[in-house]
CSV table of C-alpha atoms (C1' of nucleotides) in Angstrom, one decimal:
chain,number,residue,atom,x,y,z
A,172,UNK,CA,94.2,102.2,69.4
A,173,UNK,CA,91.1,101.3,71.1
A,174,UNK,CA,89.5,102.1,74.6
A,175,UNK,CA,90.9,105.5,75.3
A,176,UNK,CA,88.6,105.9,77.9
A,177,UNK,CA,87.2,102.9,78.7
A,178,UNK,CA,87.8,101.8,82.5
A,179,UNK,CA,89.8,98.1,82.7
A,180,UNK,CA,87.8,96.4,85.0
A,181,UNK,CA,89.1,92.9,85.6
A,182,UNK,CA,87.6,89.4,84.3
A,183,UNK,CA,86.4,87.3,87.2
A,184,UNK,CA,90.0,85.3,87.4
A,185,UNK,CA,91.6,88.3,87.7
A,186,UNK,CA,90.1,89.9,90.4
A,187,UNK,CA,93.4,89.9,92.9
A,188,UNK,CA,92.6,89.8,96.8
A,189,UNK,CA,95.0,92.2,97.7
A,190,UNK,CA,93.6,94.7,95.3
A,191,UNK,CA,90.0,94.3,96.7
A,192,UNK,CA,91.8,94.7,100.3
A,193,UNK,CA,93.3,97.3,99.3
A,194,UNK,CA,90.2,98.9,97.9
A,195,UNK,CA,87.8,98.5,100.3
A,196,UNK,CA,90.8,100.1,102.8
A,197,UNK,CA,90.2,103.4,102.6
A,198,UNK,CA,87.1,105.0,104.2
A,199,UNK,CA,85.4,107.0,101.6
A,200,UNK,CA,85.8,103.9,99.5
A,201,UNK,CA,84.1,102.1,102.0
A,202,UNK,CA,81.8,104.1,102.7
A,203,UNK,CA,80.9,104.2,98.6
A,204,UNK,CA,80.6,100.5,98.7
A,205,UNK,CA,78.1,100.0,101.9
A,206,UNK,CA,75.6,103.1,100.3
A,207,UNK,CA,75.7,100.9,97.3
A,208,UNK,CA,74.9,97.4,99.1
A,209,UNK,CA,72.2,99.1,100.6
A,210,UNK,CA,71.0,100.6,97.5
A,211,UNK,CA,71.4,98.2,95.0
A,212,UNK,CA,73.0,100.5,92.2
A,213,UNK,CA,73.9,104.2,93.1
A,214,UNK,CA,74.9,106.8,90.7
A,215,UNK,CA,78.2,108.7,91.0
A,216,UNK,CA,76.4,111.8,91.8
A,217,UNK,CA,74.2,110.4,94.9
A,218,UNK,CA,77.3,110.7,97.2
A,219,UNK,CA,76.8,114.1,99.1
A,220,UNK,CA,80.6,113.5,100.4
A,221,UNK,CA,82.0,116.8,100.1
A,222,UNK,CA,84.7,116.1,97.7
A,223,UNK,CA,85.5,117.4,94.2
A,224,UNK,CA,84.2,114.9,91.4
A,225,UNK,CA,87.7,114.4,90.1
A,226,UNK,CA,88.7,113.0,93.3
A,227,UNK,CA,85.6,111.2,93.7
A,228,UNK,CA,86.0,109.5,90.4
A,229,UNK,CA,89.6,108.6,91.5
A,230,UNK,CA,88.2,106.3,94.1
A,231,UNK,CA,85.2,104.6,91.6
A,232,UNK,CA,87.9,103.8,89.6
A,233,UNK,CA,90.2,102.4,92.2
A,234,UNK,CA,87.0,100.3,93.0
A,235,UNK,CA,86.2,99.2,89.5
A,236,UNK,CA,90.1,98.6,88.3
A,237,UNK,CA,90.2,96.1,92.0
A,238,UNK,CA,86.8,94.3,90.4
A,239,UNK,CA,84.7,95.6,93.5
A,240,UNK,CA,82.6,97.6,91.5
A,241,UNK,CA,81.2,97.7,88.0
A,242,UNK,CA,79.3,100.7,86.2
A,243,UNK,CA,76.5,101.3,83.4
A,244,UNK,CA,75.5,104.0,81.7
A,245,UNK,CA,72.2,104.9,82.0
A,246,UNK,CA,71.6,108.0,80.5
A,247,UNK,CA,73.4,110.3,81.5
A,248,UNK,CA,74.6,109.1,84.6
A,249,UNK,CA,76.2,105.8,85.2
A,250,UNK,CA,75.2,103.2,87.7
A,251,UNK,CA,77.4,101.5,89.9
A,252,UNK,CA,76.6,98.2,91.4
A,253,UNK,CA,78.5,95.5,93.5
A,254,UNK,CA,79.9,92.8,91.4
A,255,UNK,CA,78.7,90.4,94.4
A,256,UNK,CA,78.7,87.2,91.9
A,257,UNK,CA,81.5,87.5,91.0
A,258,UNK,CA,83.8,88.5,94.2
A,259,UNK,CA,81.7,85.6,96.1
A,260,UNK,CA,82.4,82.9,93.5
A,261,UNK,CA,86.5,84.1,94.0
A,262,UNK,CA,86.2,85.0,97.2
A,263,UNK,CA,83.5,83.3,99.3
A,264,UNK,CA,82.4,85.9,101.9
A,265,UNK,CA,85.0,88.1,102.2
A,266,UNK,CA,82.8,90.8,100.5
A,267,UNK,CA,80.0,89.8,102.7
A,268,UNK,CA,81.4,89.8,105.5
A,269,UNK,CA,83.2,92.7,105.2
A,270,UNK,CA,79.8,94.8,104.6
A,271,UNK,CA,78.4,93.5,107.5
A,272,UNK,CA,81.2,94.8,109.6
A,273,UNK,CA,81.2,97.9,108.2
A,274,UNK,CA,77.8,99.0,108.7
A,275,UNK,CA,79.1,98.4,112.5
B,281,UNK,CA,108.7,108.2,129.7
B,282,UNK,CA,107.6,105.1,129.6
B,283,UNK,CA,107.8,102.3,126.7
B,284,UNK,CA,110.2,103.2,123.7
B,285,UNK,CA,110.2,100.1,122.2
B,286,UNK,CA,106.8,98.9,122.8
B,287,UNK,CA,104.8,98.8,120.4
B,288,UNK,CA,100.8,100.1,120.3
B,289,UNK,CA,98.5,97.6,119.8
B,290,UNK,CA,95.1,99.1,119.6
B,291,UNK,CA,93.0,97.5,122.4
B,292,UNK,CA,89.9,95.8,120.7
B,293,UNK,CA,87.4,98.8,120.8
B,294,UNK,CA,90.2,100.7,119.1
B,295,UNK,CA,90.8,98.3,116.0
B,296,UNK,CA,89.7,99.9,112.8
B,297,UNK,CA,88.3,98.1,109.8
B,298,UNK,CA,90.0,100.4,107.2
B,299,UNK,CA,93.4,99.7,108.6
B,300,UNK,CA,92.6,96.2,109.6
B,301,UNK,CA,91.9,95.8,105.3
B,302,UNK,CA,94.9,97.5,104.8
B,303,UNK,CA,97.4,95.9,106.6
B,304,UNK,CA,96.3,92.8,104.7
B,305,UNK,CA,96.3,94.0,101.2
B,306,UNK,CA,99.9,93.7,100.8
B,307,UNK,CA,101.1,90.5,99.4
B,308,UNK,CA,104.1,90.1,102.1
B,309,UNK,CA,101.6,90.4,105.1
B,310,UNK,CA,99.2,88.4,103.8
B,311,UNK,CA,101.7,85.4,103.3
B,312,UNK,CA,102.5,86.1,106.8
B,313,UNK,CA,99.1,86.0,108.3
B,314,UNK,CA,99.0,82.9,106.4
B,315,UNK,CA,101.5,81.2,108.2
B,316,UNK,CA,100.7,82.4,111.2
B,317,UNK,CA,97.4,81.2,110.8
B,318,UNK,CA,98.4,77.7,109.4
B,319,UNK,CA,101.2,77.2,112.5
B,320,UNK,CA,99.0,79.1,115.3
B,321,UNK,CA,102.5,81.2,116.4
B,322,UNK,CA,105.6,81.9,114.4
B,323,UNK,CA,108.5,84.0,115.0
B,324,UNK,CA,109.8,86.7,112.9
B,325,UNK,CA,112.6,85.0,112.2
B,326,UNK,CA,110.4,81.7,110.9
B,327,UNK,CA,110.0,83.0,107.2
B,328,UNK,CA,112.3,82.3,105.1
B,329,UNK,CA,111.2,85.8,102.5
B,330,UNK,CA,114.0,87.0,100.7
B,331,UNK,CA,114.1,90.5,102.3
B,332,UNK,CA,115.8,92.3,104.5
B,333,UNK,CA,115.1,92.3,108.3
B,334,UNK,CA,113.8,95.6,108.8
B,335,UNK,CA,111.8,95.4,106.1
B,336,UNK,CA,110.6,92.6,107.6
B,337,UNK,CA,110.1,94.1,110.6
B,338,UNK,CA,108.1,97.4,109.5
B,339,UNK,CA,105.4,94.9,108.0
B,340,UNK,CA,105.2,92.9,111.8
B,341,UNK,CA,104.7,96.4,112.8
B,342,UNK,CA,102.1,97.2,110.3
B,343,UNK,CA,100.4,94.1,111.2
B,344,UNK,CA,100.8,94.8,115.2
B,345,UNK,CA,99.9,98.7,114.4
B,346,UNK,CA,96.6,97.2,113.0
B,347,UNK,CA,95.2,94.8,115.6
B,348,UNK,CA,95.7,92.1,113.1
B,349,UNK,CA,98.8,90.1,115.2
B,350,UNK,CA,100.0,90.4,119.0
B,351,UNK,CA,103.8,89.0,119.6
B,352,UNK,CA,105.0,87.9,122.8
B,353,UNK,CA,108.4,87.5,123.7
B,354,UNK,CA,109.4,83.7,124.1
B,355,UNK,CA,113.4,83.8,125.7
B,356,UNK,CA,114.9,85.0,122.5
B,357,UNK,CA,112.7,85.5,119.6
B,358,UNK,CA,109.5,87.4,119.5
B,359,UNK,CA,106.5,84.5,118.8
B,360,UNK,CA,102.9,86.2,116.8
B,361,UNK,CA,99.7,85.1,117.3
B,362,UNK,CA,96.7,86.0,115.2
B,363,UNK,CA,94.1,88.3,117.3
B,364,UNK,CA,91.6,86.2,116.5
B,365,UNK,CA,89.2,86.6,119.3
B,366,UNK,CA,89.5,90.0,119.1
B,367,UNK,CA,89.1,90.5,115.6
B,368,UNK,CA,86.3,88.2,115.4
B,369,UNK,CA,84.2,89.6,118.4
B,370,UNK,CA,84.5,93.1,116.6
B,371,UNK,CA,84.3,92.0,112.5
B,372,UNK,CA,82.9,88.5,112.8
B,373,UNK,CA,83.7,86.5,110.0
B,374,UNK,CA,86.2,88.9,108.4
B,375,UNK,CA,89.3,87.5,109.1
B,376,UNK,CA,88.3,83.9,108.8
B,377,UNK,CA,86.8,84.5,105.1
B,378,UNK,CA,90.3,86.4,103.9
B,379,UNK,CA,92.2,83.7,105.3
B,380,UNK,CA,90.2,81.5,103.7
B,381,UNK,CA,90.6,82.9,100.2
B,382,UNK,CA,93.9,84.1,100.5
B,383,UNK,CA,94.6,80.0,100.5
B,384,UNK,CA,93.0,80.1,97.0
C,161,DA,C1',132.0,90.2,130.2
C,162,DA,C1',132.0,89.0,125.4
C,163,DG,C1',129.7,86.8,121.4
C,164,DA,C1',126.0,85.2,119.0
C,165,DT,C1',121.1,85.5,117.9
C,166,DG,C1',116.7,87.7,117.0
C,167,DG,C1',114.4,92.0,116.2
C,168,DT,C1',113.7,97.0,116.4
C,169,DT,C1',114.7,101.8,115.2
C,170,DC,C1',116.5,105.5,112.5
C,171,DG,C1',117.3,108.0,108.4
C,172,DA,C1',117.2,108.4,103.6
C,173,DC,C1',115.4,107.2,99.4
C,174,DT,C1',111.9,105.5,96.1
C,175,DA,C1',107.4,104.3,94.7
C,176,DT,C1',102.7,104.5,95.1
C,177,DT,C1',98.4,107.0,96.5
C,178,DT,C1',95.6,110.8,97.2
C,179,DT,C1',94.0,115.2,96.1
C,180,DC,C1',92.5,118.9,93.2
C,181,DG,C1',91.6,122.3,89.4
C,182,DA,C1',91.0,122.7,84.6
C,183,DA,C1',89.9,120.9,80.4
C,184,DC,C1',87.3,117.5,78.0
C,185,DA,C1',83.6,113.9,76.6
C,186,DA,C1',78.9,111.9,76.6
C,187,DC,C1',74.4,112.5,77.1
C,188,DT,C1',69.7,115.2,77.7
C,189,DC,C1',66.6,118.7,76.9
C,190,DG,C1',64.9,123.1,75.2
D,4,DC,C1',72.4,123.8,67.8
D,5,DG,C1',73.5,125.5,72.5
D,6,DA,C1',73.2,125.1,77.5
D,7,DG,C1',73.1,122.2,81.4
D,8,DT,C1',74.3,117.8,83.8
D,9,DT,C1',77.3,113.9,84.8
D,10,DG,C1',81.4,112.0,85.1
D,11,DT,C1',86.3,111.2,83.2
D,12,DT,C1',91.1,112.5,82.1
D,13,DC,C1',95.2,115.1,82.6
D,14,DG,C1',99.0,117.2,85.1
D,15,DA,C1',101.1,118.4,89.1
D,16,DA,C1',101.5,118.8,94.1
D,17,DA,C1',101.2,116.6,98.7
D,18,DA,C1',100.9,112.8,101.5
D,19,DT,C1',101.6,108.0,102.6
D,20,DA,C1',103.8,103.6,102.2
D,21,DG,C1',107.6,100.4,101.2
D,22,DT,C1',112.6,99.3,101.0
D,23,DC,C1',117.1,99.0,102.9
D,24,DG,C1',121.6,99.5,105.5
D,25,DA,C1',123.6,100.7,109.7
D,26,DA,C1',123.3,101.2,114.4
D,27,DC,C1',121.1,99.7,118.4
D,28,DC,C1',118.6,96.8,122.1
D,29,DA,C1',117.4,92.5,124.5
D,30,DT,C1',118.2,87.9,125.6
D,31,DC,C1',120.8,83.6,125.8
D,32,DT,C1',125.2,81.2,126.0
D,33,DT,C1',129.8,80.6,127.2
DNA sequence: AAGATGGTTCGACTATTTTCGAACAACTCG
DNA sequence: CGAGTTGTTCGAAAATAGTCGAACCATCTT
């Protein structure tokens, strides 16, 4: 066996658009994403949402298993970051778009 | 008491991103949107999904619950409508772009 | 009025998501 | 090594969403 705890994150082809819908539907997800596009990369532990890590590693993983979001250790922390390239090559704009209306 | 069967449609201040993104992050709505969007107005009864009626109907109301499609009653069936304008004027672009990708 | 047609509502069930604490794993630093 | 930090995994419980049949409502036609 291999990859116990490695995260699937999806190859480009099989980033699904209901999946990326559905992550980017719920609010702290959302609100994960738009810290990061403003950012750049954002480590799990510069969200101040008051939330226990467990739950807040539930929705980086909801966000990496869609394809929104990949991750790199660094450290001892690991850096998420918008995979931008490769949503807008699949999906011209939606994420784009979508972060502009979020930040109002 | 006043309207039993009618159902809310959030006015367009009231639309909400998250549930706008939800509504279309299942397969069956989006496939409906997508017809809708092709034909300008279809009613209910217009797709030929192999599914019940009321399931049917719970995902109109999903997609009338988020803002995403009006319906307007035309003599005997109930014709929707994309709320285009509306969705546009408060997340420009966002509708369009998923529309756009959800055609491949 | 009675039938037929097009949709909704209700209630029950199932399936998926969300949430959280506790235990664990990876890494850093003293 | 041992302690501190960062984040994941594992159950299990609670909440939300989807599915479906049966009954119902609205409208048109006869």
């Amino acid at each position: 066996m291999v990859c116990k705890t490695e995260v699937r994150q999806p190859v480009r082809e099989e980033i699904s658009l209901p999946k990326v819908l559905h992550a980017l539907s719920d609010p702290v997800r959302m609100e994960i994403v738009l810290k990061i596009a403003r950012a750049g990369e954002v480590a799990c532990g510069a969200f101040d949402i008051p939330m226990p890590k467990s739950t807040l590693s539930h929705h980086f993983r909801v966000l990496r298993e869609s394809g929104v979001v990949a991750s790199r250790r660094e450290g001892n922390e690991l850096m998420n970051f918008l995979r931008s390239d490769d949503l807008e090559a699949r999906f011209p704009g939606v994420l784009e778009t979508i972060i502009a209306a979020g930040n109002r």
